[in-house]
GROMACS .gro file of C-alpha atoms in nm:
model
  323
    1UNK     CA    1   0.000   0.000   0.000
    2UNK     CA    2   0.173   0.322  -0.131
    3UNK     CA    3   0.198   0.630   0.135
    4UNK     CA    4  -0.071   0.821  -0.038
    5UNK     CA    5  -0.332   0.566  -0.061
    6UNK     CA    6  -0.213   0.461   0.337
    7UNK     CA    7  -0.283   0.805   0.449
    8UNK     CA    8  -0.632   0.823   0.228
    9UNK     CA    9  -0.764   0.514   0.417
   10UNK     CA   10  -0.667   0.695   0.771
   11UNK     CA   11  -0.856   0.957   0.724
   12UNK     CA   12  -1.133   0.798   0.609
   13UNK     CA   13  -1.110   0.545   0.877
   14UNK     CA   14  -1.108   0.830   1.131
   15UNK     CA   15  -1.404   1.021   0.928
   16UNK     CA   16  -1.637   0.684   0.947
   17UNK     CA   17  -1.512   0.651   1.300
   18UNK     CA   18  -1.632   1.002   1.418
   19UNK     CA   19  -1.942   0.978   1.271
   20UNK     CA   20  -2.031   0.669   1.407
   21UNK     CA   21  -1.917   0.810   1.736
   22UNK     CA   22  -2.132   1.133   1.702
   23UNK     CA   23  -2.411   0.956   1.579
   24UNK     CA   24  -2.433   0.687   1.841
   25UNK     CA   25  -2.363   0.919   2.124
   26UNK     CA   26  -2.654   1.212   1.969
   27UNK     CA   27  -2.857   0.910   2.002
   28UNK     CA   28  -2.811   0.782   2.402
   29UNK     CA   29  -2.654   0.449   2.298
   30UNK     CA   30  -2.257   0.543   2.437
   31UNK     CA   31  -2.222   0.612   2.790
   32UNK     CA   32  -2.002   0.912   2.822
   33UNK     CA   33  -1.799   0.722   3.117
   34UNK     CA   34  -1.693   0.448   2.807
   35UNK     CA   35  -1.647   0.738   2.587
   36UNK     CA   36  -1.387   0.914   2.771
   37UNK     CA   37  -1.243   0.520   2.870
   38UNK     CA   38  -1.208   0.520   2.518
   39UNK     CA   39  -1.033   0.848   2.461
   40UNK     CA   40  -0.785   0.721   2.720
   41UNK     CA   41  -0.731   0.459   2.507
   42UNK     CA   42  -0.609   0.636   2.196
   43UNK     CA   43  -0.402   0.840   2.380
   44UNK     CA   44  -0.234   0.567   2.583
   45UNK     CA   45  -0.168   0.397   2.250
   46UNK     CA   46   0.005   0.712   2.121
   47UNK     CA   47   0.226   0.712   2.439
   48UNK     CA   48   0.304   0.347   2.406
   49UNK     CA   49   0.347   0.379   1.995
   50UNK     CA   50   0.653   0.602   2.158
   51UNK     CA   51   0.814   0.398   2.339
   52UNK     CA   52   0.798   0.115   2.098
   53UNK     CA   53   0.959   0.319   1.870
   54UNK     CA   54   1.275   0.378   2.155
   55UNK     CA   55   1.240  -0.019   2.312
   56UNK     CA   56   1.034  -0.194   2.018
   57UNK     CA   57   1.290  -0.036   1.717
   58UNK     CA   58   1.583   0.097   1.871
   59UNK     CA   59   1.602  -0.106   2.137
   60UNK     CA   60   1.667   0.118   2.383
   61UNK     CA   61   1.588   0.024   2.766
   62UNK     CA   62   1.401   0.312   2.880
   63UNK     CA   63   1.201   0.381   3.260
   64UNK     CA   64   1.151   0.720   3.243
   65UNK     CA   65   0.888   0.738   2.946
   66UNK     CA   66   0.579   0.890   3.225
   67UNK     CA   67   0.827   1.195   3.287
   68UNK     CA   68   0.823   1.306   2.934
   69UNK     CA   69   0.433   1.223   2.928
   70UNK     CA   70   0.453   1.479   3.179
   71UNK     CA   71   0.651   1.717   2.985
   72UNK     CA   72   0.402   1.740   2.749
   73UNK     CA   73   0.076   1.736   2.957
   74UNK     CA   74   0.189   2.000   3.156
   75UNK     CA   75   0.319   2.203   2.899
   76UNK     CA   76  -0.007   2.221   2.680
   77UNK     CA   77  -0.224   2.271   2.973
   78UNK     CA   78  -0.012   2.586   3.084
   79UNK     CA   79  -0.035   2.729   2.732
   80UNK     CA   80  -0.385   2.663   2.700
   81UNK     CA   81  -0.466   2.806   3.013
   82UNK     CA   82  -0.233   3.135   3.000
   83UNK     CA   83  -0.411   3.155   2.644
   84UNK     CA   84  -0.759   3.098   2.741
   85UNK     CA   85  -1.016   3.019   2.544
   86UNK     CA   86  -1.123   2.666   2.345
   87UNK     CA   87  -0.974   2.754   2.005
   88UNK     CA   88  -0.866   2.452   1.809
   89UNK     CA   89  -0.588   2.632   1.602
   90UNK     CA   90  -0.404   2.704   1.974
   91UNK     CA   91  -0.502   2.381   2.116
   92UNK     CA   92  -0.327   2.234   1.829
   93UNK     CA   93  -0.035   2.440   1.871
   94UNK     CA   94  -0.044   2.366   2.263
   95UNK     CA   95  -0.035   2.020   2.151
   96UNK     CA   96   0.222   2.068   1.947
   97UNK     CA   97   0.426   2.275   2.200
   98UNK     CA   98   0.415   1.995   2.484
   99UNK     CA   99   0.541   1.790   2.190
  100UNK     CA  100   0.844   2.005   2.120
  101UNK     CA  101   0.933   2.049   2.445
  102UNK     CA  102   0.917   1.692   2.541
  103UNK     CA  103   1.178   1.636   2.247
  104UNK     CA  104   1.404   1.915   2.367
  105UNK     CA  105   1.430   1.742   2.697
  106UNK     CA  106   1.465   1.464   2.557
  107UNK     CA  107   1.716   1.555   2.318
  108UNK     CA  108   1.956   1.722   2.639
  109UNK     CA  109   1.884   1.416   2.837
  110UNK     CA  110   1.982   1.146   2.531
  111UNK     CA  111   2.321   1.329   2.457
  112UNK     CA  112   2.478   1.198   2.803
  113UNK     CA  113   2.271   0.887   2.895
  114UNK     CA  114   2.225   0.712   2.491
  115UNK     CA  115   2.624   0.619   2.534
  116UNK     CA  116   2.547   0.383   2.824
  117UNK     CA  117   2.382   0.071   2.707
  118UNK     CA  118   2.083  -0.174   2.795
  119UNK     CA  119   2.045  -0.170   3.253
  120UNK     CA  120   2.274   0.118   3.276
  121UNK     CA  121   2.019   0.321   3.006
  122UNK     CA  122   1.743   0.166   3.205
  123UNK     CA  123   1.823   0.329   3.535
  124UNK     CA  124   1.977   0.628   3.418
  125UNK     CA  125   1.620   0.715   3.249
  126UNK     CA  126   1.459   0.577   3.594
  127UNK     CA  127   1.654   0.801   3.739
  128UNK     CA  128   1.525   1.121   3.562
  129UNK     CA  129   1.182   0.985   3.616
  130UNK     CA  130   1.182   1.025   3.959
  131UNK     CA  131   1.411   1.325   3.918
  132UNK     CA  132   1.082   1.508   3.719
  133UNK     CA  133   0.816   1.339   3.950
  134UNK     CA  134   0.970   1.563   4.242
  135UNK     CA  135   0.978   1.866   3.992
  136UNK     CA  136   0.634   1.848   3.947
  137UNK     CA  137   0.588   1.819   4.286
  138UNK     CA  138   0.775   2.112   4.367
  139UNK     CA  139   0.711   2.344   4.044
  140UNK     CA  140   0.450   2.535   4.160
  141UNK     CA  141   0.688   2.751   4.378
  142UNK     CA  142   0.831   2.862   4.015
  143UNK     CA  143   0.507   2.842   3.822
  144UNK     CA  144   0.268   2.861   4.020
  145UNK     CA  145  -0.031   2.768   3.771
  146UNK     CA  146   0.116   2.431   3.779
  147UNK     CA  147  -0.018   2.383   4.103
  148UNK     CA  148   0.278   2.147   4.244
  149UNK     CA  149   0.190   1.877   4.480
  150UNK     CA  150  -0.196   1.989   4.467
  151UNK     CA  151  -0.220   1.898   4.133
  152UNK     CA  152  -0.308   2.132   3.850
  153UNK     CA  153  -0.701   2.250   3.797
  154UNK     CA  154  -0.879   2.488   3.562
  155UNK     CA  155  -0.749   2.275   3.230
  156UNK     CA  156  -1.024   2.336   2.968
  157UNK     CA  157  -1.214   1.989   2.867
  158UNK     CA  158  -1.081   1.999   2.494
  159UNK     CA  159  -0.998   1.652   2.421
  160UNK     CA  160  -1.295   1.486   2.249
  161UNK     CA  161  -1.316   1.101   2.080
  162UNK     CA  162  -1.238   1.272   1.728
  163UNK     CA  163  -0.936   1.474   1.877
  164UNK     CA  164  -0.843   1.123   2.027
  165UNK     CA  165  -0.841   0.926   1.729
  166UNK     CA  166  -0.689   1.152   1.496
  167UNK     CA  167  -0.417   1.202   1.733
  168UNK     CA  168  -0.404   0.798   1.722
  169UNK     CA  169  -0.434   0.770   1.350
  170UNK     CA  170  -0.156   1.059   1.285
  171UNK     CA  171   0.029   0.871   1.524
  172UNK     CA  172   0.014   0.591   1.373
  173UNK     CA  173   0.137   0.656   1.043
  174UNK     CA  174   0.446   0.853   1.149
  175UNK     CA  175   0.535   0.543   1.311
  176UNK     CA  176   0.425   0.338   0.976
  177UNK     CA  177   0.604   0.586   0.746
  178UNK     CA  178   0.954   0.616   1.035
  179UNK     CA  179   0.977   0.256   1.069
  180UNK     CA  180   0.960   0.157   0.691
  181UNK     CA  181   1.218   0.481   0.573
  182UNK     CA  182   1.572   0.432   0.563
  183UNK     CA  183   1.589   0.543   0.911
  184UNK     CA  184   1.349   0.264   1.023
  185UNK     CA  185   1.604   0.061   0.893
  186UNK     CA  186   1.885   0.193   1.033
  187UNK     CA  187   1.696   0.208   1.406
  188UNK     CA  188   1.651  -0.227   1.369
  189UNK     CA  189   1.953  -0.232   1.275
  190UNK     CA  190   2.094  -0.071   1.553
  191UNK     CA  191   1.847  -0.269   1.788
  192UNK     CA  192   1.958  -0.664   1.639
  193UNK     CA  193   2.331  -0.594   1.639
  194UNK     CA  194   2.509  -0.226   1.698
  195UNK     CA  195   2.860  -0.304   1.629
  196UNK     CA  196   2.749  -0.473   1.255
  197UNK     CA  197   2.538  -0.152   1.220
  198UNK     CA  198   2.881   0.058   1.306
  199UNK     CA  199   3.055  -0.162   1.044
  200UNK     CA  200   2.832  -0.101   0.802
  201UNK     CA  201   2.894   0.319   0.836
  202UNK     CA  202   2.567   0.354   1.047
  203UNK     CA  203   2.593   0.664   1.322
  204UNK     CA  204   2.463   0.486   1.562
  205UNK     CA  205   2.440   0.746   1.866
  206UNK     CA  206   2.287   1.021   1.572
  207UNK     CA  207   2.022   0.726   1.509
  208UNK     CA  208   1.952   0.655   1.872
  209UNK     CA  209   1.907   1.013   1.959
  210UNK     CA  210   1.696   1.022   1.720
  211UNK     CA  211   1.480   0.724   1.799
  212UNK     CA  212   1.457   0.829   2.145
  213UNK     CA  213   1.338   1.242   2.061
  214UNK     CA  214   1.100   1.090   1.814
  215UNK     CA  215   0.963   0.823   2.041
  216UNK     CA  216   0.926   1.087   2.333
  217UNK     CA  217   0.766   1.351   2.132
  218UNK     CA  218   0.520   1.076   2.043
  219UNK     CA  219   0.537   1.133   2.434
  220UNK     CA  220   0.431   1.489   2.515
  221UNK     CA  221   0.196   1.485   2.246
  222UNK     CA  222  -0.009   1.183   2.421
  223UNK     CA  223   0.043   1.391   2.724
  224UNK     CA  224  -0.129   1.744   2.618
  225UNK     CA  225  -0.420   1.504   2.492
  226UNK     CA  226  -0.438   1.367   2.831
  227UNK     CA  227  -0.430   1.720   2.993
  228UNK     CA  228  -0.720   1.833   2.850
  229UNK     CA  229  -0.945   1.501   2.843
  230UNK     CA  230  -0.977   1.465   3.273
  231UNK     CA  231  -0.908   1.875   3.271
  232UNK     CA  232  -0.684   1.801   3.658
  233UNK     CA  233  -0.264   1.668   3.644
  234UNK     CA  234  -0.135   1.540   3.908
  235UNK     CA  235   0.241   1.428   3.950
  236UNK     CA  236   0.108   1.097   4.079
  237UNK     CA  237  -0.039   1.025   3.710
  238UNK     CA  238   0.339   1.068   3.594
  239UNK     CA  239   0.538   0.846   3.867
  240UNK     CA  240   0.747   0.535   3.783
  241UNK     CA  241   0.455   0.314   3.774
  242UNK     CA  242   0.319   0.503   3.489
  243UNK     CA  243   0.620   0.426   3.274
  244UNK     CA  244   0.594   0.021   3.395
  245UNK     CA  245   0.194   0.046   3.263
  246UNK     CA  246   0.351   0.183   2.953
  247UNK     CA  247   0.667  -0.057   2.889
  248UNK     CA  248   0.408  -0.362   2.972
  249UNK     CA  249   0.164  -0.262   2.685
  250UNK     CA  250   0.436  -0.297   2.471
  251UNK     CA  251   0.618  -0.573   2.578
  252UNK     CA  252   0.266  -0.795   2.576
  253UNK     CA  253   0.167  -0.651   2.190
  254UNK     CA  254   0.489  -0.733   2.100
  255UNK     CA  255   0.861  -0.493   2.061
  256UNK     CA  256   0.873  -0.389   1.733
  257UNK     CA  257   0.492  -0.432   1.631
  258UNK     CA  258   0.275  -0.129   1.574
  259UNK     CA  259   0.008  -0.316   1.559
  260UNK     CA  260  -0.017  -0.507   1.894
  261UNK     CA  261   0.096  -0.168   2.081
  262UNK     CA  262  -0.205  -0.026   1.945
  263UNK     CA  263  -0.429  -0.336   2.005
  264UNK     CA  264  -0.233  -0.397   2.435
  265UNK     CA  265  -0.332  -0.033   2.471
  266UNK     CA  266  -0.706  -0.111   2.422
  267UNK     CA  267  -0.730  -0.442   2.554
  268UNK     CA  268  -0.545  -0.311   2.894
  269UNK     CA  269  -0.731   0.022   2.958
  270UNK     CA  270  -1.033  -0.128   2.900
  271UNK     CA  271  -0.979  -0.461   3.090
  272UNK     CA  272  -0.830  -0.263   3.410
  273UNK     CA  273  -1.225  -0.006   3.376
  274UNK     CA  274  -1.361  -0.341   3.340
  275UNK     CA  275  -1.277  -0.500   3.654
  276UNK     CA  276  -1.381  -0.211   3.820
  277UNK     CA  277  -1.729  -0.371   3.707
  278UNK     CA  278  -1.697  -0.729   3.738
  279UNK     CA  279  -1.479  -0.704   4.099
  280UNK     CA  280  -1.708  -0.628   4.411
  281UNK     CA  281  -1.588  -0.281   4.555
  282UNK     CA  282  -1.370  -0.469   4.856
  283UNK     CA  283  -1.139  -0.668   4.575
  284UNK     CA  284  -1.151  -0.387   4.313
  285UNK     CA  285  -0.750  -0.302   4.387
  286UNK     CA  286  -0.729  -0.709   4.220
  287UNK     CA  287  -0.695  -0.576   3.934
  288UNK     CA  288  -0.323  -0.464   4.015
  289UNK     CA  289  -0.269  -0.852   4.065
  290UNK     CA  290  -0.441  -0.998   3.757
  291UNK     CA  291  -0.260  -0.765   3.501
  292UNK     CA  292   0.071  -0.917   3.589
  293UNK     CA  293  -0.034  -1.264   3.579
  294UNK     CA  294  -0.157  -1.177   3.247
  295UNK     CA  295   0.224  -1.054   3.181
  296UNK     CA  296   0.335  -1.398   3.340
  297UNK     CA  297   0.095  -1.609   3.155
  298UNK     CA  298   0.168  -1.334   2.794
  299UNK     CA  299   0.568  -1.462   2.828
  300UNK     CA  300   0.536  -1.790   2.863
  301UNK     CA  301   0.306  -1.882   2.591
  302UNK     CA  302   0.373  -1.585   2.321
  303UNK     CA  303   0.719  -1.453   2.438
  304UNK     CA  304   0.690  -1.271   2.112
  305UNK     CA  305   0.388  -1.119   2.221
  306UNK     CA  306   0.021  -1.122   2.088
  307UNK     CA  307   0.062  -1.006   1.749
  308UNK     CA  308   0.409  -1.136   1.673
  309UNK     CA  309   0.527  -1.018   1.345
  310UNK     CA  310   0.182  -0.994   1.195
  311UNK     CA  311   0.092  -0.581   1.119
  312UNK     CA  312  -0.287  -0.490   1.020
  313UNK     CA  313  -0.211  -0.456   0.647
  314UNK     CA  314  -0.230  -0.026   0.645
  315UNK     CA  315   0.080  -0.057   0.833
  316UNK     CA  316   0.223  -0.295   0.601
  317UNK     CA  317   0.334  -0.184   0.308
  318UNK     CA  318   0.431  -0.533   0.189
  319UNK     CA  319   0.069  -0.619   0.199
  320UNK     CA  320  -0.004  -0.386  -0.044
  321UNK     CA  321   0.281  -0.491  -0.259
  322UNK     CA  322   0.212  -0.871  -0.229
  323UNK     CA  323  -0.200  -0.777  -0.374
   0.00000   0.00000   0.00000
């Protein structure tokens, strides 16, 4: 399937999708609680379609994905709300500011810590995790609309299920067109062997920093979505754990598959709402149990995770080729 025709079918997917959405909520038949469940969704899968591109791709170990989440969310909100208003042309540059600055950090942080390699990258981006979970603890004695520790209120409710799955579809084929360009190339071949790719002429830090700014801007754009769909941050929604929820999706879809990230972000937001349902109130906090037994039971029968190598054919260009 050529670019062109890949990006056609997107946006009609996400036209048909709308509509249905529109027309089924105009109608009484969604419940808005699902409907926002599902917005969380999309947006989680953008986050997570990040971080496969730094683990799944690149293979680069990284814990610290929630602080750059956090980059982002707090970044849009601020604008938004020093801006004021419910324009889309400023939400989307909002969004596309917590983007930016999520890849500037990310770019300043990569320069020292994408020369160490596999645990040592791991806990290096741990450690600036919990390094900007205390900042946004503490940042309201510098910004003071950021609200700190008390969390940050007055975000305008902007994030709707068409913002959310255009944000999921554009996502997506980044990732689709990134990952099948020479420098999708160049990222694999960095993540099955680093010293052949160095043989072969490949700049393999220039690749890797670039891997991890794209995969983190993928980031902060999730996270100015996210800002604006529950309209309240709080630095607890950006702590360590956040990053595990993240790094899990992946792993169980399957490093390297676009498809299964997208597919693991669904199946585990909406199994962990779920359970909310299906648990009595006592056993609700269960749930924190059964996900990973599910990550148990994932590795030992599909250590490859769900999807394997299979993609849905739009973000497979060889399926196109092969009909």
């Amino acid at each position: 399937m050529s670019r062109v025709r890949a990006v056609a079918a997107v946006l009609a997917l996400f036209l048909a999708a709308a509509a249905g959405e529109s027309a089924l909520e105009s109608r009484g038949l969604l419940n808005p609680y699902w409907i926002q469940i599902f917005s969380l969704a999309c947006i989680v899968s953008i986050s997570a379609q990040g971080l496969n591109i730094i683990y799944g791709y690149t293979g680069l170990f990284s814990l610290g994905h929630a602080a750059f989440y956090g980059i982002g969310a707090y970044t849009a909100a601020l604008l938004m709300k020093e801006w004021g208003g419910s324009s889309p042309v400023l939400f989307v540059l909002a969004l596309a500011a917590g983007s930016v600055a999520s890849s500037v950090v990310a770019f300043l942080i990569g320069l020292p810590t994408l020369r160490l390699t596999s645990d040592y990258l791991g806990i290096a981006t741990l450690g600036f995790g919990v390094i900007m979970k205390v900042v946004f603890d503490n940042i309201d004695s510098v910004v003071p609309a950021l609200g700190g520790a008390r969390g940050m209120t007055g975000i305008a409710k902007l994030t709707t299920v068409p913002w959310a799955l255009f944000g999921l579809l554009l996502s997506a084929v980044v990732a689709r067109n990134l990952v099948h360009s020479s420098y999708g190339r160049a990222l694999v071949s960095i993540r099955e062997d680093e010293i052949a790719a160095e043989t072969l002429g490949i700049d393999t830090f220039r690749y890797k920093l670039v891997g991890f700014v794209i995969g983190c801007a993928f980031a902060g754009f999730a996270g100015g979505l996210y800002a604006h769909l529950y309209s309240f941050l709080h630095p607890s929604n950006f702590d360590f754990f956040k990053s595990i929820d993240v790094l899990m999706i992946v792993v169980i879809g399957g490093l390297g598959n676009m498809s299964g990230a997208m597919a693991a972000s669904f199946g585990w937001i909406f199994l962990l709402e779920g359970m909310r349902f299906l648990l009595p109130p006592e056993y609700v906090e269960l749930r924190w149990v059964v996900i990973p037994v599910l990550l148990v039971v994932t590795m030992l029968l599909r250590p490859q995770g769900l999807f394997g190598r299979r993609e849905f054919s739009i973000l497979n260009p060889a399926a196109g080729a092969r009909r």
